[in-house]
Amino acid sequence: MIDRETVTWAYRLFLGREPENEIVINDKLAHGTIADLRRAFLASVEFQRANVSGKTATMSGHESQLNVETAASDCELRTMYAHLEAVWEKLGQEEPFWSVITSDRFLSKNLKLADGFVHSTFRPVSWL
């Protein structure tokens, strides 16, 4: 069983806003369980529009086979490695934090201080 507070927090968490009125709260209370409430929010048009980048295509297992080249000449490999090296060297110079953790919050324009970057490494390092 879910209550008003659970529904209100679901609005805040999934939609980033307060519920607009009592009618929508009562509507969501009808879902009954947290799992059902979560599914309803994740399936909502509002959530989907706000989280387009989080969508991934579902694989069915019946996709046609892709033709992927797996052989390359020494010249092609040198060209590819030179390109990769140049791209990542440029990224390291222009976006030093983003080139390590590719999240928009680590783009130079979004960084006020490097603290967020530094603190983001604490947990993974502690796993070692």
PDB file of C-alpha atoms in Angstrom, residues 2-10 25-26 29:
ATOM      1  CA  ILE A   2       1.317   3.457  -0.881  1.00  0.00           C
ATOM      2  CA  ASP A   3       0.467   6.804   0.701  1.00  0.00           C
ATOM      3  CA  ARG A   4       0.322  10.481  -0.331  1.00  0.00           C
ATOM      4  CA  GLU A   5       3.905  11.111   0.745  1.00  0.00           C
ATOM      5  CA  THR A   6       5.171   8.252  -1.426  1.00  0.00           C
ATOM      6  CA  VAL A   7       3.289   9.632  -4.433  1.00  0.00           C
ATOM      7  CA  THR A   8       4.582  13.156  -3.769  1.00  0.00           C
ATOM      8  CA  TRP A   9       8.163  11.910  -3.588  1.00  0.00           C
ATOM      9  CA  ALA A  10       7.671   9.885  -6.757  1.00  0.00           C
ATOM     10  CA  ILE A  25      -2.238  12.165  -6.225  1.00  0.00           C
ATOM     11  CA  ASN A  26      -5.431  10.145  -5.780  1.00  0.00           C
ATOM     12  CA  LEU A  29      -2.635   6.070  -5.099  1.00  0.00           C
TER      13      LEU A  29
END
